[in-house]
Short mmCIF file of C-alpha atoms in Angstrom, two decimals:
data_model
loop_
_atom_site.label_atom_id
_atom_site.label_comp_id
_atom_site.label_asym_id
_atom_site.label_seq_id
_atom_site.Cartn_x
_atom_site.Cartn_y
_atom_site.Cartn_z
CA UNK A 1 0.00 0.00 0.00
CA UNK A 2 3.24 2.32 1.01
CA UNK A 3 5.15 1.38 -1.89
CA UNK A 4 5.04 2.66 -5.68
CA UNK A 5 3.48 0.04 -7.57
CA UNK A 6 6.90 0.26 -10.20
CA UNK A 7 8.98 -0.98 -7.41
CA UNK A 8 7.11 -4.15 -7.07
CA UNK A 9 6.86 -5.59 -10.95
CA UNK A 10 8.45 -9.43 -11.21
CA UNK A 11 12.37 -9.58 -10.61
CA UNK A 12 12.72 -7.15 -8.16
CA UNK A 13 10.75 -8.15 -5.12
CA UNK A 14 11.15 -12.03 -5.07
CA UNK A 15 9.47 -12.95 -1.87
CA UNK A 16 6.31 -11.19 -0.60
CA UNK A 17 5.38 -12.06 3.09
CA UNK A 18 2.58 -11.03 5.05
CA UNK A 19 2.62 -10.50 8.54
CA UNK A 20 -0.91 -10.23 10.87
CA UNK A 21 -1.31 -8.43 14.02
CA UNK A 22 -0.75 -11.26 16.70
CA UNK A 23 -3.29 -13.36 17.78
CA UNK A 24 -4.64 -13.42 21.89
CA UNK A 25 -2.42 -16.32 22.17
CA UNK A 26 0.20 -14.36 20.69
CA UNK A 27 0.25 -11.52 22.67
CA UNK A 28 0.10 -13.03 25.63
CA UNK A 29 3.83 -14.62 24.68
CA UNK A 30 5.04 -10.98 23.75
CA UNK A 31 3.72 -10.07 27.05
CA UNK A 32 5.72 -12.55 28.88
CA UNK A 33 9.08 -11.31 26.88
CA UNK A 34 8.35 -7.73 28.11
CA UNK A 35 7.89 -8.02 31.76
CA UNK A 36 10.66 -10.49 32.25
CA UNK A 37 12.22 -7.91 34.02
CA UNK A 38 9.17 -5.88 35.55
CA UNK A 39 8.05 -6.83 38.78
CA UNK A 40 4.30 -7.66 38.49
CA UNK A 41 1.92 -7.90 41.61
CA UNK A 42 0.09 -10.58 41.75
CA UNK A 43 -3.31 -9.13 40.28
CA UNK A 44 -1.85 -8.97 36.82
CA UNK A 45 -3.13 -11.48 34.45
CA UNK A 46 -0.86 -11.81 31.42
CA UNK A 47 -3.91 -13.95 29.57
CA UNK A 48 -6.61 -11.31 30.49
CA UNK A 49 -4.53 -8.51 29.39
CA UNK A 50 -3.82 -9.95 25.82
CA UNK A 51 -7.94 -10.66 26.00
CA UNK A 52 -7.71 -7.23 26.38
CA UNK A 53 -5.54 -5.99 24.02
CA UNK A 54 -6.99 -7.10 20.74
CA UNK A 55 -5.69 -5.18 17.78
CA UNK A 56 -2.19 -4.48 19.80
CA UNK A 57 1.26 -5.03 17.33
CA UNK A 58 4.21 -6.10 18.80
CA UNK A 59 5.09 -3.10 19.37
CA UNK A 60 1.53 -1.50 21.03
CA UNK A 61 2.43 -4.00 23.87
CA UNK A 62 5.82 -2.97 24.43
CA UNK A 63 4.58 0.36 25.03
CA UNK A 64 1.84 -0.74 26.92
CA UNK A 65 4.25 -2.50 29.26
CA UNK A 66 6.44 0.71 29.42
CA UNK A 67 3.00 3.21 29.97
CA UNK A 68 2.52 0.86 32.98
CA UNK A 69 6.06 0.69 34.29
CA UNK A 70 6.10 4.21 34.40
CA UNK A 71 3.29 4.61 35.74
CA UNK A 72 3.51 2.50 39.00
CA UNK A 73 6.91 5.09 39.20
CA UNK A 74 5.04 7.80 39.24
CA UNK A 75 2.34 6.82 42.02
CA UNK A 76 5.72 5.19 44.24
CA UNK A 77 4.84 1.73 44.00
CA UNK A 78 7.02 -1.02 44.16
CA UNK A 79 5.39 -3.52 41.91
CA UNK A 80 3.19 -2.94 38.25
CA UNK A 81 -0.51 -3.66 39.22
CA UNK A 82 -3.44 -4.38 37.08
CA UNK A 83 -4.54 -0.83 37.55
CA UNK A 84 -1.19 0.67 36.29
CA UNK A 85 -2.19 -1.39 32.79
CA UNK A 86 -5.70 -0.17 32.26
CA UNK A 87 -4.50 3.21 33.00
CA UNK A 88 -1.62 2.55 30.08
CA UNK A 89 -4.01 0.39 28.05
CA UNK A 90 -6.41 3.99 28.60
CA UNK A 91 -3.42 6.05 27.80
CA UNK A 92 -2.54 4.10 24.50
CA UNK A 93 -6.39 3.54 23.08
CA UNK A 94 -8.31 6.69 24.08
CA UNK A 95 -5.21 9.76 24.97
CA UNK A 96 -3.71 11.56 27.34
CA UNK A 97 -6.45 13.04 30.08
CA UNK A 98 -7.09 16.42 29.45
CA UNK A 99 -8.28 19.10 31.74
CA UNK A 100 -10.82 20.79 29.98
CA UNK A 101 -13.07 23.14 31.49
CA UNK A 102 -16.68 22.33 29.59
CA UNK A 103 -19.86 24.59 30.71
CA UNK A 104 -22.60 23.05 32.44
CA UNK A 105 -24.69 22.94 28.91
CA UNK A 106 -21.33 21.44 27.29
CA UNK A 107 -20.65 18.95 29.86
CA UNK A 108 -24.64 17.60 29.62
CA UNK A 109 -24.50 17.77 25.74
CA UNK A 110 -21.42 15.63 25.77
CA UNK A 111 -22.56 13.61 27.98
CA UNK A 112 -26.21 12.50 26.56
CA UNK A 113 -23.75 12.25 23.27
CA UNK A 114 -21.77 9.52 24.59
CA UNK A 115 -24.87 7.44 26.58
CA UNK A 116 -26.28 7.21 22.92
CA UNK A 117 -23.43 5.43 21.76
CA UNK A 118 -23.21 3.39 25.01
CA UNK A 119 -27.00 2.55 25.11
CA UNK A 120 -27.06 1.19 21.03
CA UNK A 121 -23.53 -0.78 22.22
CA UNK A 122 -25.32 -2.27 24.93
CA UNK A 123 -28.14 -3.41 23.64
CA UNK A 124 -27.81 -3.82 19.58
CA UNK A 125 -27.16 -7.86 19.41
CA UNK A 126 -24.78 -7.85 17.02
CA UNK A 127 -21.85 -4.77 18.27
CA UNK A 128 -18.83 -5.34 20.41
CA UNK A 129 -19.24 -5.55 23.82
CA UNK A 130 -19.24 -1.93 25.84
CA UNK A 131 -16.15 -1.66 27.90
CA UNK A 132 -16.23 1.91 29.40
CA UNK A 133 -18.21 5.07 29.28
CA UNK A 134 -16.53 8.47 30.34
CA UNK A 135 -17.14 11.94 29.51
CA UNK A 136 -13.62 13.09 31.00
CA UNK A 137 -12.32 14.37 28.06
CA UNK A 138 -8.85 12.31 25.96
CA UNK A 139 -6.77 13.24 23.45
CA UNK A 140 -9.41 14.95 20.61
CA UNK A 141 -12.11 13.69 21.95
CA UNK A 142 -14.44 14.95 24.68
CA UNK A 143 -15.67 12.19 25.86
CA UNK A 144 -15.48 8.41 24.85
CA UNK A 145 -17.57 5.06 24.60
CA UNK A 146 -15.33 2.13 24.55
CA UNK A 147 -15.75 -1.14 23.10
CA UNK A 148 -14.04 -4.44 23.02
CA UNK A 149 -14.32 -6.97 20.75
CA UNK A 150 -14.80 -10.67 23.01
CA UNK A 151 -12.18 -12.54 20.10
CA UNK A 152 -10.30 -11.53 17.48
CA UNK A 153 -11.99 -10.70 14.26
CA UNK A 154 -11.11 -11.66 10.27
CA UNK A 155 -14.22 -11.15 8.82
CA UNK A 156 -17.55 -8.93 9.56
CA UNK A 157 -21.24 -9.97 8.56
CA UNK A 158 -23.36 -7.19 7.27
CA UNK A 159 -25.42 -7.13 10.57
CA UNK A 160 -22.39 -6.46 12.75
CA UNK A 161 -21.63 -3.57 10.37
CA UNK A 162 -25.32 -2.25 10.69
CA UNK A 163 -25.01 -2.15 14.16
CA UNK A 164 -21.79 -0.99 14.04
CA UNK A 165 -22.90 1.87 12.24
CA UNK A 166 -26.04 2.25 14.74
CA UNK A 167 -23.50 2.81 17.52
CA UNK A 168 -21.83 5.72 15.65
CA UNK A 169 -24.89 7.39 14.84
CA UNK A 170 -26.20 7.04 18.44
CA UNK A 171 -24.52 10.24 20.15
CA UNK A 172 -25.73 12.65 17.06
CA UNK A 173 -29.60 11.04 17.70
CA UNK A 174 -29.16 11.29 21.56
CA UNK A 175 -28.49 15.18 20.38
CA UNK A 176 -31.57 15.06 18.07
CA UNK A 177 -33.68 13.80 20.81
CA UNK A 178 -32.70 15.65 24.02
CA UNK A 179 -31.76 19.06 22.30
CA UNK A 180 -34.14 18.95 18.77
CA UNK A 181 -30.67 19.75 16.65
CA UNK A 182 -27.54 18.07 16.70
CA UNK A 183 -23.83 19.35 17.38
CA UNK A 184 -20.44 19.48 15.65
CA UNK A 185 -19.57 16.77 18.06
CA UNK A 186 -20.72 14.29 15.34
CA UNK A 187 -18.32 14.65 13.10
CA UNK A 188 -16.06 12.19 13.58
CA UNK A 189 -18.73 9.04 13.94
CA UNK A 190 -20.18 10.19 10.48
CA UNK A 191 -17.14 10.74 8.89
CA UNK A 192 -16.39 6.89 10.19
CA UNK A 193 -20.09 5.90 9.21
CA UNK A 194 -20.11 7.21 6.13
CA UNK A 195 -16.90 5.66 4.87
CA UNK A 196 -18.17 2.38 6.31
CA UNK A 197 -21.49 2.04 4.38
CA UNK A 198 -19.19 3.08 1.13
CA UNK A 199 -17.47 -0.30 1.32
CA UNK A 200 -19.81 -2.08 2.20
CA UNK A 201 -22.03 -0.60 -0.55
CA UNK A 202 -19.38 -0.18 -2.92
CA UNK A 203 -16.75 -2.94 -2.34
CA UNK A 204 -18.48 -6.02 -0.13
CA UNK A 205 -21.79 -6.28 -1.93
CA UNK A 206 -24.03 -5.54 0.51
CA UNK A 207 -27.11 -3.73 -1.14
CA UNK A 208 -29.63 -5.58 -2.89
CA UNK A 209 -30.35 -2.39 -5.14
CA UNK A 210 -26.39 -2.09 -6.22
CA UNK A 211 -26.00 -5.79 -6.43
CA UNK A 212 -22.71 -7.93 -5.66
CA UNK A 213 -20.18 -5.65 -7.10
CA UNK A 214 -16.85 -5.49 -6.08
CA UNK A 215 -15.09 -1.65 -6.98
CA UNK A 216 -12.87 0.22 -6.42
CA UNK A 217 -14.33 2.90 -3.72
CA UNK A 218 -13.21 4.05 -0.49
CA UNK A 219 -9.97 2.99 -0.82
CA UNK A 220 -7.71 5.34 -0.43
CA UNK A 221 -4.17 5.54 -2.77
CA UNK A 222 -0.87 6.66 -1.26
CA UNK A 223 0.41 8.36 -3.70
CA UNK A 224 -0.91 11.76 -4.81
CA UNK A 225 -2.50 10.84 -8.44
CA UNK A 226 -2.35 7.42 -8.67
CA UNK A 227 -6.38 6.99 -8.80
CA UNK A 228 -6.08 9.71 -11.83
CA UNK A 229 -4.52 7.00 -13.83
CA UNK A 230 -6.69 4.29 -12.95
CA UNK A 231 -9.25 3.51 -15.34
CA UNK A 232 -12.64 3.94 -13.72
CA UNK A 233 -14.67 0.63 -12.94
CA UNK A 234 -18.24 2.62 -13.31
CA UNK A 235 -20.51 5.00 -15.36
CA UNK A 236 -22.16 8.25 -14.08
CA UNK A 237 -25.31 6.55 -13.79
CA UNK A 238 -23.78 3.63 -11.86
CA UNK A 239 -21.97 6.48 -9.71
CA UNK A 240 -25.27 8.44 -8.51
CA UNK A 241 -26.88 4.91 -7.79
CA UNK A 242 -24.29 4.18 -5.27
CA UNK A 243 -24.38 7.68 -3.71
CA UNK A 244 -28.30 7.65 -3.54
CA UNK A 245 -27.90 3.68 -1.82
CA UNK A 246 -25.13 5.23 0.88
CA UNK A 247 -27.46 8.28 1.58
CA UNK A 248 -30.42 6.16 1.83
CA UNK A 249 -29.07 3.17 4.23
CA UNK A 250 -27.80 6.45 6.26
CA UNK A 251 -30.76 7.72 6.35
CA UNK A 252 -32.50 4.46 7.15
CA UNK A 253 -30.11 3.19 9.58
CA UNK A 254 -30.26 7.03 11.37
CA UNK A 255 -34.26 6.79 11.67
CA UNK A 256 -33.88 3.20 13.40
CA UNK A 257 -30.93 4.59 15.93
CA UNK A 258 -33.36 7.54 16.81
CA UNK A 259 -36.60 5.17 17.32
CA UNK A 260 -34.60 3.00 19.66
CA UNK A 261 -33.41 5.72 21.57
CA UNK A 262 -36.97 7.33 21.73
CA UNK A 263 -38.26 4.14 23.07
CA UNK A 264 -35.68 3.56 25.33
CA UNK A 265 -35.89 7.62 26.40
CA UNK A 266 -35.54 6.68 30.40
CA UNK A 267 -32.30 4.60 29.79
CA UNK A 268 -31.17 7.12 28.42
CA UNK A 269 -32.00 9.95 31.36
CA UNK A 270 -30.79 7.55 33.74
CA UNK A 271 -27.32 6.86 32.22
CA UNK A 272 -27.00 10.60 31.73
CA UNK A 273 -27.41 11.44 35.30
CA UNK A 274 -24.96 8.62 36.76
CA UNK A 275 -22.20 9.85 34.29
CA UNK A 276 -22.38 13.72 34.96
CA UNK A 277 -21.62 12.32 38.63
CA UNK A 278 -19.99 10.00 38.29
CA UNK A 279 -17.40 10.91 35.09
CA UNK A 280 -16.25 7.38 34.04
CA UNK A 281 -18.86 4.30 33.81
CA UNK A 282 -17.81 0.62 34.19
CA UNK A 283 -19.93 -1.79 31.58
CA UNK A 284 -20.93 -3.47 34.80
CA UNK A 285 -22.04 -0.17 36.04
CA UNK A 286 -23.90 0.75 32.61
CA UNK A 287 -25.30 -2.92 32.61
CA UNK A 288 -26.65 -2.19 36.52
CA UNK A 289 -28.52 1.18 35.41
CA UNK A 290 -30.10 0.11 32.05
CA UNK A 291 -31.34 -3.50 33.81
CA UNK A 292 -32.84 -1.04 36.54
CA UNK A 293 -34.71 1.00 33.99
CA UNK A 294 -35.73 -2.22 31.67
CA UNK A 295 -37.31 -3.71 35.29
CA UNK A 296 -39.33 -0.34 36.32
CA UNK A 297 -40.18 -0.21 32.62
CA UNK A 298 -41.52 -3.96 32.53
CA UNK A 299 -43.40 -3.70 35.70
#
């Protein structure tokens, strides 16, 4: 993908080997090279933390190992506990903490933002289990739903992508619903939607109106020009079908998120009010409020 296509013709690259992200058992193994000489307290599961650390290189965990060295130096401790690696594992994924002063409005915006997301992760049947919920701001972002796959991944149905995709458009349709308008704090999730629902449209087949076709959109070329000199796969007619199919699955896919959330309106209140006190939500602690709400609602 890096590389000028000229430098790869026959003769000069003989040998072409691929290389995957390491597996959980994997990790766990690089794991055990890096702490050989960190002294680990006895809460720190090597196996749980590769569980956790799906996606990582070989390199991600050395750093992660390093984040948590240095930070069991900084709080004086003696050993590396399970806390100093889910505060590097934190670190690495979401950012540095940042201490940003929000207004009451902005702190309650950001914060009904990020329940939508964690309410359509909780209970959509087919997205990645929710790991954390916090509206203290990291890195760019002002606050943060976390998710974790359970395994690693190789291939994605179209229904995990759909609710995938329900899970980004959540905090813009928690804004819709609570405010009646929506914020500039969307812009990332449909940037990430919309690119989403182009592949899928556009390179996996998954519209019955486009049918199974297999082009070349979304991808995105290295080299400044290279796509100019690519000879195009599709007419003008075929080109405003696909853009009408991605606006309309969107659009679709947006009017579901904002039913749900409609319907599940007190979940929502609920898990708004625990964050703004509380700042940082455990899934078990999401999983306690929304079970709460689905009982009083049942009975």
């Amino acid at each position: 993908d890096v590389l000028d296509s000229a430098l790869l013709r026959p003769g000069r690259f003989d040998r072409k080997i691929t290389l995957d992200r390491p597996h959980k058992e994997a990790r766990a193994a690089i794991l055990a090279v890096h702490v050989r000489k960190v002294p680990l307290a006895n809460d720190v599961d090597l196996d749980q933390l590769a569980a956790r650390t799906i996606g990582f290189s070989g390199a991600d965990l050395k750093n992660l190992v390093n984040e948590a060295a240095l930070t069991a130096a900084r709080e004086s401790l003696h050993e590396v506990n399970a806390h100093c690696f889910e505060l590097a594992r934190d670190r690495i994924i979401l950012g540095e903490e940042r201490d940003t002063k929000l207004n009451p409005q902005e702190r309650e915006a950001v914060a009904y933002h990020e329940c939508g997301h964690a309410i359509m992760a909780y209970y959509m049947p087919n997205a990645d289990p929710l790991t954390k919920l916090t509206i203290i701001p990291h890195g760019m972002a002002m606050g943060v739903t976390e998710q974790t796959p359970k395994e690693d991944h190789y291939t994605y149905t179209e229904s995990y992508l759909k609710d995938r995709i329900k899970v980004m458009l959540g905090g813009r349709c928690s804004e819709k619903l609570i405010y009646g308008e929506v914020s500039t704090g969307a812009q990332n999730d449909l940037k990430e939607a919309t690119a989403l629902i182009r592949k899928m449209i556009g390179q996996w087949g998954m519209s019955e109106k486009i049918g199974p076709l297999g082009l070349n959109i979304g991808e995105e070329h290295v080299f400044l020009g290279r796509e100019m000199g690519m000879p195009r796969e599709f007419s003008e007619k075929m080109a405003e079908m696909i853009d009408g199919e991605i606006q309309s699955q969107l659009l679709a896919l947006e009017k579901a998120t904002l039913d749900f959330l409609t319907e599940h309106r007190n979940q929502l209140d609920a898990l708004a009010k625990a964050v703004l006190k509380q700042e940082t939500l455990s899934a078990e602690d999401v999983e306690e409020i929304l079970r709460k709400e689905d009982a009083r609602k049942i009975a």
